[in-house]
Coordinates of N, CA, C and O in Angstrom, one line a residue:
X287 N 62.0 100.0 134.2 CA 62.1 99.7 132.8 C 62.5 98.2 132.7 O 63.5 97.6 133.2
X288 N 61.5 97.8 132.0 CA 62.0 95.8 132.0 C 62.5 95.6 130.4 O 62.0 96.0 129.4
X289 N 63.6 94.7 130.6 CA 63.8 94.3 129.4 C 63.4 93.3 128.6 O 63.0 92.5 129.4
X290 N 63.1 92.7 127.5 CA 62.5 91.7 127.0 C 64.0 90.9 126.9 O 65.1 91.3 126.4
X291 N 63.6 89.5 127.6 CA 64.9 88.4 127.1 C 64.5 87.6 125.7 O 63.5 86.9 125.6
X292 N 65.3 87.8 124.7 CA 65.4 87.1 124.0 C 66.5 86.2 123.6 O 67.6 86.5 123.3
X293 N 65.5 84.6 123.5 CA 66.2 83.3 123.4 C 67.1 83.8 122.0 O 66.6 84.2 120.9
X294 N 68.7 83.7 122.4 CA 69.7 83.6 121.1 C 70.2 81.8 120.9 O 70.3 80.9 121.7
X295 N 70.4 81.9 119.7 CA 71.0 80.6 119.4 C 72.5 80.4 118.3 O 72.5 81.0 117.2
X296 N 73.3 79.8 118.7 CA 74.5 79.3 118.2 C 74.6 78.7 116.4 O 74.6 77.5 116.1
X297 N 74.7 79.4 115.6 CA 75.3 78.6 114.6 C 76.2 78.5 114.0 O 76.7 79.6 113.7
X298 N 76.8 77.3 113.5 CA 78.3 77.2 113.0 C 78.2 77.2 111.2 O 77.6 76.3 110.7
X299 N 78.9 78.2 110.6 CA 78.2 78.2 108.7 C 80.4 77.8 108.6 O 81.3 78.4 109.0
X300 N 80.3 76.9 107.9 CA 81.7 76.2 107.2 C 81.8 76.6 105.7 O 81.0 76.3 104.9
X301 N 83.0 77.4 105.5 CA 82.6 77.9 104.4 C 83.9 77.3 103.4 O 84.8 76.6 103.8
X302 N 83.7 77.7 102.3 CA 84.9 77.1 101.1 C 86.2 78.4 101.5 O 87.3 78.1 101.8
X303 N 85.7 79.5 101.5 CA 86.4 80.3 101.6 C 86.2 81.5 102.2 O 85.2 82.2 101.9
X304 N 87.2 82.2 103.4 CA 87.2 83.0 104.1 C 86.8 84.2 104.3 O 86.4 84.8 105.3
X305 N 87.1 84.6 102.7 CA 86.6 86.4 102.3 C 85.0 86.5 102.8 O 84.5 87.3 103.6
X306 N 84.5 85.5 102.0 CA 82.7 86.0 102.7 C 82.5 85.7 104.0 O 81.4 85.3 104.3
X307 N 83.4 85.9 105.0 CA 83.0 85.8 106.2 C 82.3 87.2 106.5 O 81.4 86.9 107.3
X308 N 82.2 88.3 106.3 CA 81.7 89.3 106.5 C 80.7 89.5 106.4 O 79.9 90.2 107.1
X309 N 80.2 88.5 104.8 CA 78.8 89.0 104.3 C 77.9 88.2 105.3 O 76.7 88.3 105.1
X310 N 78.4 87.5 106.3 CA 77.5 86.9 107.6 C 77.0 87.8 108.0 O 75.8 87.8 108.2
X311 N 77.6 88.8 108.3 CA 77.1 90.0 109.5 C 75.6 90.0 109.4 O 74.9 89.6 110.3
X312 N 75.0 90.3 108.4 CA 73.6 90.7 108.3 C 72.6 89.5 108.9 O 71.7 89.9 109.5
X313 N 72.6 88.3 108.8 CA 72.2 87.1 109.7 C 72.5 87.4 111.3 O 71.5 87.5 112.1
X314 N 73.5 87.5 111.7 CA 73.2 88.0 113.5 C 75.1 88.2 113.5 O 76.0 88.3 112.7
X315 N 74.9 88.1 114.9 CA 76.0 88.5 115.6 C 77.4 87.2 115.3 O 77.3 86.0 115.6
X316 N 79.0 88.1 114.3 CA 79.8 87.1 114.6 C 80.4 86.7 115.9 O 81.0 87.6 116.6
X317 N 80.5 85.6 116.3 CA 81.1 85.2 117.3 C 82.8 84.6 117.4 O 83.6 85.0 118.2
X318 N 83.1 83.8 116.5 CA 84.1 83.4 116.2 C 84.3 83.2 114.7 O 83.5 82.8 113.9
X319 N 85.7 83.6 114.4 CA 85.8 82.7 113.0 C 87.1 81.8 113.1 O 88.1 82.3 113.7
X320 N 87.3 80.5 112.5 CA 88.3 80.0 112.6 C 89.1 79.4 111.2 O 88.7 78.5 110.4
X321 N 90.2 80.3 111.4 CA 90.5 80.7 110.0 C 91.3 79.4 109.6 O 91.9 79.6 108.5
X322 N 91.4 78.1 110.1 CA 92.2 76.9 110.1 C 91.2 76.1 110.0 O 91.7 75.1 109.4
X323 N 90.2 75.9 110.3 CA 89.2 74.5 109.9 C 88.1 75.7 108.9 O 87.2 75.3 108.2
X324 N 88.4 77.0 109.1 CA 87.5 77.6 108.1 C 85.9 77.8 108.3 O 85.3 77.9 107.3
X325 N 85.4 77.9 109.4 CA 83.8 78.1 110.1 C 84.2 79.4 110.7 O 85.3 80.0 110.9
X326 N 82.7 79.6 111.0 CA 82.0 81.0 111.6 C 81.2 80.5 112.5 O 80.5 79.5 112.2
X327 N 81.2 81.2 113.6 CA 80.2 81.1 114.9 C 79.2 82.4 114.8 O 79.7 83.6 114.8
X328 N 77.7 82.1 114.8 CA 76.9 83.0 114.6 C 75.9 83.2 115.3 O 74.9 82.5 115.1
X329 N 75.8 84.5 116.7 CA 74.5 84.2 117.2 C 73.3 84.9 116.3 O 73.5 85.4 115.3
X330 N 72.3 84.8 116.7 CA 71.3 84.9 116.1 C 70.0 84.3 116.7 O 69.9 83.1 117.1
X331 N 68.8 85.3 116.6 CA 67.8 85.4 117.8 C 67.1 83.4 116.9 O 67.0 83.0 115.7
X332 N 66.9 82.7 118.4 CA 65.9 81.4 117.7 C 64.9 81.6 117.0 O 64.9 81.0 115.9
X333 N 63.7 82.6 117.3 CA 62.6 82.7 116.7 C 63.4 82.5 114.4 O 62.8 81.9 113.5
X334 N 64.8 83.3 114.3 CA 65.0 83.0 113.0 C 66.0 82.2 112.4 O 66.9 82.5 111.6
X335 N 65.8 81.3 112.8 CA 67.0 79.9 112.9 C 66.5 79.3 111.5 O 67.1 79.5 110.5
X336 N 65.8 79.0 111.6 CA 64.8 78.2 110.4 C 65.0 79.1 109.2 O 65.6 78.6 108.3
X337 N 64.8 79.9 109.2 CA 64.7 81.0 108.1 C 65.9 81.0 107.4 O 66.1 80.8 106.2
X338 N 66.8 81.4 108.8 CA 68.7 81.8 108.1 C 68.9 80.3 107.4 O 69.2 80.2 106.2
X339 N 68.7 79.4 108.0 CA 69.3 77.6 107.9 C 69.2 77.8 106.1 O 70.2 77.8 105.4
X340 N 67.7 78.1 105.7 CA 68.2 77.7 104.4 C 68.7 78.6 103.8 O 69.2 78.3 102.7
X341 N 68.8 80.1 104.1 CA 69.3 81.4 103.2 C 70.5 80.7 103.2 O 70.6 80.3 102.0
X342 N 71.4 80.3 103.9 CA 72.9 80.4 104.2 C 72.9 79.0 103.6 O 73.7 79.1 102.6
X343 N 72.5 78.0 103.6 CA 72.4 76.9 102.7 C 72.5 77.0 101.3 O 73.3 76.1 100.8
X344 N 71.9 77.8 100.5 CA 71.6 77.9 99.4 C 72.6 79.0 98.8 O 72.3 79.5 97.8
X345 N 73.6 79.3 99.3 CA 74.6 80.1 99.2 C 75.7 79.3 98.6 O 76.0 78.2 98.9
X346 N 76.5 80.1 97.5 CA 77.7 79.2 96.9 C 78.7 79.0 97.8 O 79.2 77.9 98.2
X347 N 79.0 80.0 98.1 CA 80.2 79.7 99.3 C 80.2 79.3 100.5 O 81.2 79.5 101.2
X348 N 79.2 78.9 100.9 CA 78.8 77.5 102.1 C 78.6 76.5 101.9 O 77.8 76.1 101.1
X349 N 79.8 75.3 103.0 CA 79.9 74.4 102.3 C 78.7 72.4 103.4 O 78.3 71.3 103.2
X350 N 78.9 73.7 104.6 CA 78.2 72.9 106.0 C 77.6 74.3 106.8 O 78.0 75.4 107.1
X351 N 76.2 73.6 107.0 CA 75.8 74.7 108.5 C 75.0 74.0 109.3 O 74.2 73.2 108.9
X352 N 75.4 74.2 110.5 CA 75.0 73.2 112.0 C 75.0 74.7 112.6 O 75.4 75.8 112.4
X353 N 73.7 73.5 113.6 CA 73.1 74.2 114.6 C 74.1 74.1 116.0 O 74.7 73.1 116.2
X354 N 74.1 75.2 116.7 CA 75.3 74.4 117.8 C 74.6 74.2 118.9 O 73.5 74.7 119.2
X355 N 75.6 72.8 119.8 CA 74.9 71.7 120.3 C 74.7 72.3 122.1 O 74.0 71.6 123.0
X356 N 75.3 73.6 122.3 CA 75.1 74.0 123.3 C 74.1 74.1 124.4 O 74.3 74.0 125.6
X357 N 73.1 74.2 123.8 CA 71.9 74.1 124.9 C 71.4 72.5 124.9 O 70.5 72.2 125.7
X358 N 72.0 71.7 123.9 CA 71.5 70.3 124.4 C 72.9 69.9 125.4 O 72.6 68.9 126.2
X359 N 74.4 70.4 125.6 CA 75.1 69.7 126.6 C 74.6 70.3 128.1 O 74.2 71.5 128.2
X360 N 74.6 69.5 129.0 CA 74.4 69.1 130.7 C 75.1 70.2 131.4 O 76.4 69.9 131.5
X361 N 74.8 71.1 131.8 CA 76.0 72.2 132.6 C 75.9 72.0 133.9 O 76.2 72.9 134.6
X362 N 75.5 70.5 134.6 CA 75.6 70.2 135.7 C 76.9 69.2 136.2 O 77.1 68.0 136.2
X363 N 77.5 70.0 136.4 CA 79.2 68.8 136.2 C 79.2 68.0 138.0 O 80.2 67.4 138.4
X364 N 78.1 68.0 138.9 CA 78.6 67.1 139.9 C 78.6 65.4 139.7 O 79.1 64.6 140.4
X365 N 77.7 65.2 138.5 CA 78.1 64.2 138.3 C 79.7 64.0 137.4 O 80.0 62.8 137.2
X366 N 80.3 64.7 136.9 CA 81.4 64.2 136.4 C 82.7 64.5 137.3 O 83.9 64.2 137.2
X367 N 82.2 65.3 138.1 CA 82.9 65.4 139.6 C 82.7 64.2 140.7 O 83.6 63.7 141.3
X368 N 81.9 63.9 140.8 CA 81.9 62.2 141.8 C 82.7 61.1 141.2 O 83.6 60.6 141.8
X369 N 82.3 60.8 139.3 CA 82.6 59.8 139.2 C 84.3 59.7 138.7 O 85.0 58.7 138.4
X370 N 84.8 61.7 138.8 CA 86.8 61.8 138.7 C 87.0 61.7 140.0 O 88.2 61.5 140.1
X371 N 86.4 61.7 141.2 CA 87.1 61.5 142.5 C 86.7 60.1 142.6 O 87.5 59.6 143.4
X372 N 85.5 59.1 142.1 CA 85.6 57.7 142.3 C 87.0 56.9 141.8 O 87.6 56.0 142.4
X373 N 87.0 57.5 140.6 CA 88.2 57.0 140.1 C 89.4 57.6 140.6 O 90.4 56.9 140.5
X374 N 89.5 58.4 141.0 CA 90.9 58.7 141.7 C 91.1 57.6 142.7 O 92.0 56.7 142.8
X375 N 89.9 57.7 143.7 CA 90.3 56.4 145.1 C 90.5 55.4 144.1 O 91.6 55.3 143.8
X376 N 89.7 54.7 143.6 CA 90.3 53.5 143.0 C 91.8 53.0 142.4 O 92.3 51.9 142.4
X377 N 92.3 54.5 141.7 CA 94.2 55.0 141.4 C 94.4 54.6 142.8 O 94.9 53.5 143.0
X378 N 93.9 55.3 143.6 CA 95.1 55.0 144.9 C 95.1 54.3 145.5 O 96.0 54.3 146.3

């Protein structure tokens, strides 16, 4: 039995106010909510990124929605590991 992989993607929806965090559910999966800067973390398959962007836009109680920057940051850290032990010898 094989499974099909499907590409998920990160979005962050900033809202005015808290209560409609729920009515997210139906766009994809919550991931976080942070009840102090006031955003929601939302996966949700890429094929419908485009689609949700403007549903959740056009919404009263949304006030920002970003894409998250995850799959553009580098998860190869030996270069930020050479150049903290360069600078260490240089400390010492």
């Amino acid at each position: 039995m094989e499974f099909k992989r499907v590409e998920r993607q990160g979005v962050i929806v900033y809202l005015k106010h808290l209560k409609q965090s729920k009515q997210l559910r139906k766009f994809g999966t919550i991931h976080y909510v942070s009840r102090k800067m006031k955003y929601v973390l939302i996966y949700m398959n890429a094929e419908d990124v485009n689609e949700v962007l403007h549903k959740l836009k056009s919404m009263k109680f949304v006030s920002k929605v970003e894409i998250s920057p995850r799959k553009e940051i580098d998860k190869d850290l030996e270069q930020v590991r050479g150049t903290a032990r360069e600078n260490l010898e240089d400390f010492d």
